[in-house]
Structure formats: C-alpha cells, structure tokens
C-alpha cells in the first residue's frame, strides 16, 4: 500500500483536490485508510465478537489449533450472522429515525403555526386513501395530521403489520408472511435484532438473518418509505430539472454554504433562508456577490431533486470541499458526516455547524435545529455563514470541474414521462405499460439500480460509473440514488448526451422520452421509490418482483444503511451485487446462505463482485435469465 | 418466441426466398442478365442508398445476398432487430428486381409496382408544403371491405397519400375507393414484397430532396425518420416476414399500427383493434397534425380529389 497516489478516483476534481490537500499537508480519508493497513482480518471476516464482557472473542480459521468457538460457545456462523444482523439493524435504525423526523415534520405542517406546509396535496390524499383515512368533509390539515400520527404509530404500534407492505405484490406478501418476516412496527424490529443478538439468545444463523431481514424490510417498506412519501407531501414530489454537479459548483465570489447530511427538514429550510433578500443583502455588504448553496451526499440529493440546487459532491469529497477554502459554512445534520471535518476546518475559516442532538461533533459549532422554528433557525445558520465570508484566508482553490445533468425522477415523474409514448387512442394514460412493453419487447433488456456509498476499497466513483456505462451499453436502464447518483451525474451520465454511451434500444427510449439513460431517483431513503416502481411493474405484469428482469448493485458501499438496503432488496426478491464484501466471509455457511440458498426462499440473493465490468456481466446474465424464464 | 426472434425468423425466410428467386432468374437469364427498375436513376434505390453501390446484373444481385445475410445477426437487441428488418427490405428489393428482370410487365392494373422518379419528384412539393400531410402504407387484409374502405377513405379524406399492399387492394375496389396517383391511393401489388416500392419512395425522397449521400445509412435513416411522415397499418394475420418488414419500417422511423395481438413497442408498434380509431391512432403515432376545417358535405372533400375525373356514367 505504498502508493504515491492512493486516491484512485475516476473523478478529476477529486484527484486534483486530493493532490492539493496533500500539498497543503491536510489529512484526508485516503490517508487514514492507508494508515489503517493492514486492516484486522478477524473484523474483516466478521469473526470478532464483542457482545459481552467475557469477550472480545475471535474465531481463528487460518490455523487448526486456534479457537473455533467463542467463550459462550457461539460458533462462527452465530457470530458472523449476529454481527451482520446488528449492522442491518443500525442501518434500519438510521433510515427509520430519519423517517420519524419527517413524520414529525408533517405533524408540525398540519398545525396552524410553523414553517412547513402540505405542498403536494395529491400525494397526501393518495396516502390517505391507501391508509383508509377519511378525507370527505375534512380540511387538508386534519387529513395531514391523521396521516402524520398514523405514520408515527408505524414505528411502535403494538399490533398489525406495516401499512406500506400493502404496496408489494400479493405473491411477495405471501412469502413474507409464510417466513414470518412481515415487519410489524419499525422500532420493534430493530429492538428485536438487538435482543436476539445479545449474548445467549439466538444462535441459529438462519433465524438471526430472518430477523435482520424483517428489520431491513421495516426500513425499505417502513422508515425509508415514510421518509420519502412524507417528504414529498411536505416539500413537493420531485419533477425533472436541470442541475450542476461536482466541486466546481462552488463560487469564489459568493458565500458558499454546503448542506451535508440527510434530512430535508433542515436543508429545505436552508434553501428558503439562502434566498432571503435581507441575507443576500448582508452577503453583498460583506463583499460577496450573493449566497451560493450547494448540497452534499443525500441531503444534497434531496434539495437537488426538489429545487435543482447544485450537487457539490459525494461522501469522499466532503473533506475536499472544505480544502477549497471557499466554503463559508458546512451545515450538517445526521449520518455519513466524517468527524474529521472538525479537524480540517481548523486549517480554514470554514464553520462546521452541527444541528442535530443525534449527531454532535467535538470542535463544531452546534446550532440546534427545531422543526417548529425551522426557517428562523435556518436564517441564523445562513447569517453565521454570511458573516464568515470576510474571514476567508486568501487561499482558495476551486477545481473547475462541473457537470450538467437532469435530476428529479420520482416515481410520479417517471409515470408522467411514460405517457409521452402512449397513444391516446390506443392506450391508457398514467400506467407503467410503456415501461413494461419496452422490457417485454426486448427494446430494453431490463433495469438496474446503482446505489450506495464510496469506499476506499474501491477506486472512488469508478465502481458506480464503470458499472453504469457497462449496463446502459447493453440496453439496461439504470436508476440511481445516493452517492451513486453523485458519481453518475459527475461523469456526465445524467446529461442527454449520455445516449452516446447507450445501446440502440435504450438510446431510442431516451430520445423518445427525452430522458438521460441514468435516472436520478433521489437520496438513500428514496430507494423506496424504486420499490414502489418495481411493485407496480410486477403487479401490472401479474407477477412477483423476483420475476422481473431487474437487479441492484452497491459497487462502493460502506455504511450499515447500505447493508440494510441490500438486505431489504434481497428480501424483496432482488438480485444484489456488492462491490465490497460484507464482514461475513468468516462463515462459509452464512456466505452460502446469503449468496445462494436465500434465493430459493426469498427470490433475491447477494453476489459479491469487486470488478464493475464483471459485475455488469453478472447482472446482464441474471437479467437475461429472468427474461428466459418469462419467455420474453 | 420473442418479438426479436420473430423478426429474425422473418428476415431469414425473406433471405431464403430472395436466394431462390435470384437462382431462378439466373437460370432463365444468365448471370449477366440486366437488372433495373423502370424510369429511375437510382438503380435499386434501397441498396444504392444503403451501400452507395448500383446493381446492374443478376450476378450483382447474387453477390448482394451476402450483404443481406451479414445484416441478420441473431442477438437479442433492438439494434440487431432493426438491422434484420433492413435485411428484409433488401431481400424484398432483390425479389422485386428479379420480377422486373425476368418479366416483360410484372405489374398490371390496378397495381402500380415500382414508382418512377418522375412521380416522386411530382410528390415532393406537396410533401414539403404539407399539402400531403402523411404517407399511409396499408398492408394485408381488413376483416371486411367495409372496414378497409373506412380506413382508406379516412386517410384519403385527410389528404394523405395511401399505398396498398395485399388483399386490401381488392377490398378497396369492393368498397368503391377511387384509386390512382391523382387520387392519392396507390395499389402497389399483392405480394408482400411489393411494399418495397413505397420504401423506395421514402428512400429516393431522401436522395432527391434531402441530398443524402448514397452509402450514408445513418443520414438516410435520420432523414426518413424526421422528414418522411409515413406509417404502416398492418392488417390481418401477421406472418414472420411481415413482422420483420415492419421492423424495417421502424428502422426508417415509421411506426407500425396493427389490428393483431402482438407485443407492443412503445411509440413504434401499436395495437389498435378498433377500426374506427385506426386513422386517429396512426396520425397521432406519426405526430401528423392536420389543419382542416371539416365541411359538412355529403361527399369526400380533400386535395386528394383534385385530379378526379368524373366519367359520364358517374
């Protein structure tokens, strides 16, 4: 690992900034990853257990005489599956707590005072109908209040199953019920995993993974879906719009504010505050031309989907953004915020502002966000950034890279776009029929979702970008969310010109529909949009999600959220290719279960393939196999 | 069978047929037998436009078969399916050329067969001005003469140029559709391969009016897609050859609307079983918007009737 350029990114701006940061003597994620080598094999294989104070225990596999059981007697299968299940539970918890905050925000929106409002009435009424909420002779606020309360109950209701499970195809629900993994209440499933993985509780790896699957499903069809659906209700359902991406969106003569994190409750309020005439005037008084807001990671995805706010970069670019010297404030809430940011801001004037009690960082300024006074607090935060402009030190280096692309492809937007190719005399409008016809005729071979993070174990962005290019070349439509979306837009794959990378079939579809071949469907909780779309396609075709010629990939995943996403995708019947091996390799049994046997039970399975070109081949093989089984 | 497999099958059948026909023609006229369509400067227009080569003898035709064969690559992708469709068009052109090479007068009333350059030039201006708002190619057989008449007159009344291929010709006669170039309804022939004579109209339009260089297939397909407002109505049972010919139409950018149960392709292959809606469906599919004021008179009124001759007995 003694390479001079450890940062292998396919993104020029990242490489430039990494080299610049090195010159400046700054430490970045790549340096820390390099310093960590070699990483602990026991942890890497999932064979280390610290669940009680008799431990830490480790299973030694490379020598014959090493311990083969933990002190309590737990085998490698038990330890590996428990560790995996806890990671899934943590991921589900993160998404679900996000969803809870959004439900809270809707509750505030339903009250008379407050800064939020119901912006998408149709979507609220659609959910109300889905949940059997009475709508006749009731005000929108009353309906919103009841929907919000019902959504909040989803987290801890004592009886029944999650309401959004009703969206899944019938066959899928039967599979879940028969296996006993239909999630009941979101928090309960997370708690149950924590309970069962406690010392001396569940030792059956299949049972442990089933429970993890249940928690994961409570994320995808629960926490994340609530987060997405209610965010749309409050902030509007995304529609296609043009935006820019990469570090080049920072502007030297403007007050640059980066919102980083996940929850749109904060970022939406910052969007409003950044347009406040008084604050813009204040910025001009400080000598700036105005206020330039940019987003990072998923909160960046949220505000670009709804407002076209430029996307500054993805997970691995957060430190580099500050190293430009042009960021006057980085405002963060929760999740995927590197604690190292507080170190790197010390070298600059940049203010790191934390806003959530759930995520404080030593060395950062904490300005507690409150949904009840959202815009007021957002203005305070923006003011802090504006007043910080004059403290800039004269060392600004903004790489010029910036790509154009189209974002905002919500499920609703996609349905509307599909109407462009329906014939008003021959077809119904507002259905997934055109998509189904394109797939059944073979014009489109299938669809794949590319999601997930960045990880130093994979060259930055290249897992996402290479895979996307390989798939669209073979007439496979790509949808993407999260940091995968950032990677794809930076690589130009969300521009209309990207049809040049496509096979004839996909190119034809893109030209007819006026869409790029890689569709930005939002943040990580917005993967629930993909579940909704797949469910409707499956239902239209009268089959299960597992029958569809589709696949998912997380080429550069790193977080526990990604593990929850992966498992709920598999549990929903989807073939999931991971670019990084999860910490399960210590148990051949668990590996075999998750990559093979589970398919017979749930219809989906994991595949580990670090080479994106080979991953594409495997996805193509899977999709063509599904087509054969469908006779199309 | 997948839609693409049907296309490949049809293309292979067309190629086999072309091989047989060329062999027969050679046995009658010899390899040096002359091959030419009447009154054209564009040789075999589809071949000429696609490859830049003029074919003059039966030996040339025989050699050209390998080009056709090379276009049929049985991989499941739209690109290969469209190429196979073009191969079918080329096979049809070879078969039709052999008819002209071996027979004194392969087509007789009411069928027109090959359309001369002069006629295409005369159609150019009304096509450019929008006086002819579209070109309908009706192929096959409607359930009855009544439906056939309804569909054809529907286009005729809107000033479209209509080409007929197959049994629909007899049905049109039965339904008392007035036909002829000046009435903008042109029966081409009864064999499915005679559909190539309307394809070459579109192709020669690209060469004559679009200044597309022979051999530049990309520009040719772009021109026909963007500038020739044609579409196909495929009526009655669809053989594999008709489906693969349909893929050829789609390659040129022309949507196909059929009354048969097939796997639809968004925008390009549309099922419409209601004959009352056939015309409207087709016009929308090709984005043909007609600026007309419908005058409530008991007879058909359109530019298509301008050249009509009223005979004594009428």
Coordinates of N, CA, C and O in Angstrom, one line a residue, chain B residues 187-281:
Chain B
X187 N -52.4 1.4 -55.3 CA -52.2 -0.1 -55.0 C -50.9 -0.5 -55.6 O -50.6 -0.2 -56.7
X188 N -50.1 -1.1 -54.8 CA -48.7 -1.5 -55.2 C -48.7 -2.9 -55.8 O -48.3 -3.1 -57.0
X189 N -49.1 -3.8 -55.1 CA -49.1 -5.2 -55.5 C -49.7 -6.2 -54.5 O -49.9 -5.7 -53.4
X190 N -49.8 -7.4 -54.9 CA -50.5 -8.4 -54.0 C -49.4 -9.1 -53.1 O -49.7 -9.5 -52.0
X191 N -48.2 -9.2 -53.6 CA -47.1 -9.8 -52.8 C -46.7 -8.9 -51.7 O -46.5 -7.7 -52.0
X192 N -46.3 -9.4 -50.6 CA -45.8 -8.6 -49.5 C -44.6 -7.9 -49.9 O -44.3 -6.7 -49.5
X193 N -43.8 -8.5 -50.8 CA -42.5 -7.8 -51.2 C -42.7 -6.5 -52.0 O -41.8 -5.7 -52.0
X194 N -43.9 -6.4 -52.5 CA -44.2 -5.1 -53.3 C -44.2 -3.9 -52.4 O -44.2 -2.8 -52.9
X195 N -44.2 -4.1 -51.1 CA -44.2 -3.0 -50.1 C -42.9 -2.2 -50.3 O -42.8 -1.0 -50.0
X196 N -41.8 -2.9 -50.9 CA -40.6 -2.2 -51.1 C -40.7 -1.0 -52.0 O -40.0 0.0 -51.9
X197 N -41.7 -1.0 -52.8 CA -41.9 0.1 -53.8 C -42.3 1.4 -53.1 O -42.1 2.5 -53.6
X198 N -42.9 1.3 -51.9 CA -43.2 2.5 -51.2 C -41.9 2.9 -50.3 O -41.6 4.1 -50.1
X199 N -41.2 1.9 -49.9 CA -40.0 2.1 -49.1 C -39.0 2.9 -50.0 O -38.4 3.9 -49.6
X200 N -38.9 2.5 -51.3 CA -38.0 3.3 -52.1 C -38.5 4.7 -52.4 O -37.7 5.6 -52.8
X201 N -39.8 4.9 -52.3 CA -40.3 6.3 -52.4 C -39.6 7.2 -51.3 O -39.1 8.2 -51.6
X202 N -39.7 6.6 -50.1 CA -39.1 7.4 -49.0 C -37.6 7.5 -49.1 O -37.0 8.6 -48.9
X203 N -37.0 6.5 -49.6 CA -35.5 6.5 -49.8 C -35.1 7.4 -50.9 O -34.2 8.2 -50.7
X204 N -35.8 7.4 -52.0 CA -35.5 8.3 -53.1 C -35.8 9.8 -52.7 O -35.1 10.7 -53.1
X205 N -36.8 10.0 -51.8 CA -37.1 11.3 -51.3 C -35.8 11.8 -50.6 O -35.4 13.0 -50.7
X206 N -35.2 10.9 -49.8 CA -34.0 11.3 -49.0 C -32.9 11.7 -50.0 O -32.1 12.6 -49.8
X207 N -32.8 10.9 -51.1 CA -31.7 11.1 -52.0 C -31.9 12.4 -52.9 O -31.0 13.2 -53.1
X208 N -33.2 12.5 -53.3 CA -33.5 13.6 -54.2 C -33.6 15.0 -53.4 O -33.0 15.9 -53.7
X209 N -34.5 14.9 -52.4 CA -34.8 16.2 -51.7 C -33.9 16.4 -50.5 O -33.6 17.6 -50.1
X210 N -33.4 15.3 -49.9 CA -32.7 15.5 -48.6 C -31.2 15.6 -48.9 O -30.4 15.8 -48.0
X211 N -30.8 15.4 -50.2 CA -29.4 15.4 -50.5 C -28.5 14.4 -49.7 O -27.4 14.7 -49.3
X212 N -29.2 13.3 -49.3 CA -28.4 12.3 -48.5 C -27.5 11.6 -49.5 O -27.9 11.3 -50.6
X213 N -26.3 11.4 -49.1 CA -25.3 10.8 -50.0 C -25.5 9.3 -49.9 O -25.6 8.7 -48.9
X214 N -25.5 8.7 -51.1 CA -25.7 7.2 -51.2 C -24.6 6.5 -50.3 O -23.4 6.9 -50.5
X215 N -25.0 5.6 -49.5 CA -24.0 4.9 -48.7 C -24.0 5.4 -47.3 O -23.4 4.8 -46.4
X216 N -24.6 6.6 -47.1 CA -24.6 7.1 -45.7 C -25.9 6.7 -45.0 O -26.9 7.4 -45.0
X217 N -25.9 5.5 -44.5 CA -27.1 4.9 -44.0 C -27.7 5.7 -42.8 O -28.9 5.8 -42.6
X218 N -26.7 6.2 -42.0 CA -27.2 6.9 -40.8 C -28.0 8.1 -41.2 O -29.1 8.4 -40.6
X219 N -27.5 8.9 -42.1 CA -28.2 10.1 -42.6 C -29.5 9.7 -43.2 O -30.5 10.4 -43.1
X220 N -29.5 8.6 -44.0 CA -30.7 8.2 -44.7 C -31.8 7.9 -43.6 O -32.9 8.4 -43.8
X221 N -31.5 7.2 -42.6 CA -32.5 6.8 -41.6 C -32.9 8.0 -40.8 O -34.1 8.1 -40.4
X222 N -32.0 9.0 -40.6 CA -32.4 10.2 -39.9 C -33.4 11.0 -40.8 O -34.4 11.5 -40.3
X223 N -33.1 11.1 -42.1 CA -34.0 11.8 -43.0 C -35.4 11.2 -43.0 O -36.4 11.9 -42.9
X224 N -35.4 9.9 -43.2 CA -36.7 9.3 -43.3 C -37.5 9.4 -42.0 O -38.7 9.7 -42.0
X225 N -36.8 9.3 -40.9 CA -37.5 9.4 -39.6 C -38.0 10.8 -39.4 O -39.1 11.0 -38.9
X226 N -37.2 11.8 -39.7 CA -37.5 13.2 -39.4 C -38.4 13.8 -40.5 O -39.2 14.7 -40.2
X227 N -38.2 13.4 -41.7 CA -38.8 14.2 -42.8 C -39.9 13.5 -43.6 O -40.7 14.2 -44.3
X228 N -39.9 12.2 -43.6 CA -41.0 11.5 -44.4 C -42.1 11.0 -43.4 O -41.8 10.1 -42.6
X229 N -43.2 11.7 -43.4 CA -44.2 11.3 -42.4 C -45.0 10.1 -42.7 O -46.2 10.1 -42.9
X230 N -44.3 9.0 -42.8 CA -45.0 7.7 -43.2 C -45.3 6.9 -42.0 O -44.6 7.0 -40.9
X231 N -46.2 6.0 -42.1 CA -46.5 5.0 -41.1 C -47.2 3.8 -41.8 O -47.5 3.9 -43.0
X232 N -47.2 2.7 -41.1 CA -47.7 1.4 -41.7 C -48.9 0.9 -40.9 O -48.9 1.0 -39.7
X233 N -50.0 0.5 -41.6 CA -51.1 -0.2 -41.0 C -51.0 -1.6 -41.5 O -51.2 -1.9 -42.6
X234 N -50.6 -2.5 -40.5 CA -50.5 -3.9 -40.9 C -51.8 -4.6 -40.4 O -52.0 -4.8 -39.2
X235 N -52.7 -5.0 -41.4 CA -54.0 -5.6 -41.0 C -54.0 -7.1 -41.3 O -53.4 -7.5 -42.2
X236 N -54.7 -7.8 -40.5 CA -54.9 -9.2 -40.7 C -53.7 -10.0 -40.1 O -52.8 -9.4 -39.6
X237 N -53.8 -11.3 -40.2 CA -52.7 -12.1 -39.6 C -51.4 -11.7 -40.1 O -51.2 -11.4 -41.3
X238 N -50.4 -11.7 -39.1 CA -49.1 -11.2 -39.5 C -48.1 -12.4 -39.6 O -47.9 -13.1 -38.6
X239 N -47.5 -12.6 -40.8 CA -46.5 -13.6 -40.9 C -45.2 -13.1 -40.4 O -45.1 -11.9 -40.1
X240 N -44.3 -14.0 -40.2 CA -42.9 -13.5 -39.7 C -42.3 -12.5 -40.6 O -41.7 -11.6 -40.2
X241 N -42.5 -12.8 -41.9 CA -42.0 -11.8 -42.9 C -42.6 -10.4 -42.8 O -41.8 -9.4 -42.8
X242 N -43.9 -10.4 -42.6 CA -44.5 -9.1 -42.4 C -44.0 -8.4 -41.2 O -43.6 -7.2 -41.2
X243 N -43.8 -9.2 -40.1 CA -43.3 -8.6 -38.8 C -41.9 -8.0 -39.1 O -41.5 -6.9 -38.7
X244 N -41.0 -8.8 -39.8 CA -39.7 -8.4 -40.0 C -39.6 -7.2 -41.0 O -38.8 -6.3 -40.8
X245 N -40.6 -7.2 -41.9 CA -40.7 -6.0 -42.8 C -41.1 -4.8 -42.0 O -40.6 -3.6 -42.2
X246 N -42.0 -5.0 -41.0 CA -42.4 -4.0 -40.0 C -41.2 -3.4 -39.3 O -41.0 -2.2 -39.1
X247 N -40.2 -4.3 -38.9 CA -39.0 -3.8 -38.2 C -38.2 -2.9 -39.2 O -37.6 -2.0 -38.7
X248 N -38.3 -3.3 -40.5 CA -37.6 -2.4 -41.5 C -38.3 -1.0 -41.5 O -37.6 0.0 -41.5
X249 N -39.6 -1.0 -41.4 CA -40.3 0.3 -41.4 C -39.9 1.1 -40.1 O -39.6 2.3 -40.2
X250 N -39.8 0.4 -39.0 CA -39.4 1.0 -37.7 C -38.0 1.6 -37.8 O -37.7 2.7 -37.3
X251 N -37.1 0.8 -38.5 CA -35.7 1.3 -38.7 C -35.7 2.6 -39.5 O -34.9 3.5 -39.2
X252 N -36.7 2.8 -40.4 CA -36.8 4.0 -41.1 C -37.5 5.1 -40.3 O -37.6 6.3 -40.8
X253 N -38.0 4.7 -39.1 CA -38.6 5.7 -38.3 C -40.1 5.7 -38.4 O -40.8 6.6 -38.0
X254 N -40.7 4.7 -39.1 CA -42.1 4.7 -39.4 C -42.8 3.8 -38.4 O -42.5 2.6 -38.3
X255 N -43.8 4.3 -37.6 CA -44.5 3.4 -36.7 C -45.4 2.5 -37.4 O -45.8 2.7 -38.5
X256 N -45.6 1.3 -36.8 CA -46.5 0.3 -37.3 C -47.7 0.2 -36.4 O -47.5 0.0 -35.2
X257 N -48.9 0.3 -37.0 CA -50.1 0.1 -36.2 C -50.8 -1.1 -36.8 O -51.0 -1.2 -38.0
X258 N -51.1 -2.0 -35.9 CA -51.7 -3.3 -36.4 C -53.0 -3.6 -35.6 O -53.2 -3.2 -34.5
X259 N -53.9 -4.4 -36.2 CA -55.1 -4.9 -35.6 C -54.9 -6.2 -34.9 O -55.8 -6.8 -34.4
X260 N -53.6 -6.7 -35.0 CA -53.4 -8.0 -34.4 C -52.8 -8.0 -33.0 O -52.2 -7.0 -32.6
X261 N -52.9 -9.1 -32.3 CA -52.3 -9.2 -31.0 C -50.8 -9.5 -31.1 O -50.3 -10.5 -31.5
X262 N -50.0 -8.4 -30.9 CA -48.6 -8.6 -30.9 C -48.0 -7.8 -29.6 O -48.7 -7.1 -29.0
X263 N -46.8 -8.1 -29.3 CA -46.1 -7.4 -28.2 C -45.9 -6.0 -28.7 O -45.1 -5.8 -29.6
X264 N -46.5 -5.0 -28.0 CA -46.4 -3.6 -28.4 C -44.9 -3.1 -28.1 O -44.3 -3.6 -27.2
X265 N -44.5 -2.2 -28.9 CA -43.3 -1.5 -28.6 C -43.7 0.0 -28.5 O -44.3 0.5 -29.5
X266 N -43.4 0.6 -27.4 CA -43.9 2.0 -27.2 C -43.5 2.9 -28.4 O -42.4 2.8 -28.9
X267 N -44.4 3.6 -28.8 CA -44.3 4.6 -29.9 C -44.3 3.9 -31.3 O -44.8 4.4 -32.3
X268 N -43.6 2.8 -31.4 CA -43.3 2.2 -32.8 C -44.2 1.1 -33.2 O -44.5 0.9 -34.4
X269 N -44.7 0.3 -32.3 CA -45.5 -0.9 -32.7 C -46.8 -0.8 -31.8 O -46.7 -1.1 -30.6
X270 N -47.9 -0.5 -32.4 CA -49.1 -0.2 -31.6 C -50.2 -1.1 -32.1 O -50.4 -1.3 -33.3
X271 N -50.9 -1.6 -31.1 CA -52.1 -2.4 -31.4 C -53.4 -1.6 -31.3 O -53.6 -0.9 -30.3
X272 N -54.1 -1.6 -32.4 CA -55.4 -0.9 -32.4 C -56.4 -1.8 -33.1 O -56.4 -2.0 -34.3
X273 N -57.3 -2.4 -32.2 CA -58.3 -3.3 -32.8 C -59.6 -2.7 -33.3 O -60.4 -3.3 -33.9
X274 N -59.7 -1.4 -32.9 CA -60.9 -0.7 -33.2 C -60.7 0.1 -34.5 O -59.9 1.1 -34.6
X275 N -61.3 -0.4 -35.6 CA -61.1 0.3 -36.9 C -61.5 1.7 -37.0 O -61.0 2.5 -37.8
X276 N -62.5 2.0 -36.1 CA -63.0 3.4 -36.0 C -61.8 4.3 -35.6 O -61.8 5.5 -35.9
X277 N -60.9 3.8 -34.8 CA -59.9 4.6 -34.2 C -58.5 4.4 -35.0 O -57.5 5.0 -34.6
X278 N -58.5 3.6 -36.0 CA -57.3 3.3 -36.7 C -56.6 4.5 -37.3 O -55.4 4.7 -37.1
X279 N -57.4 5.4 -37.9 CA -56.9 6.6 -38.5 C -56.3 7.5 -37.5 O -55.1 8.0 -37.6
X280 N -57.1 7.8 -36.5 CA -56.7 8.7 -35.4 C -55.4 8.2 -34.7 O -54.5 8.9 -34.4
X281 N -55.4 6.9 -34.4 CA -54.3 6.3 -33.7 C -53.0 6.5 -34.6 O -51.9 6.8 -34.1

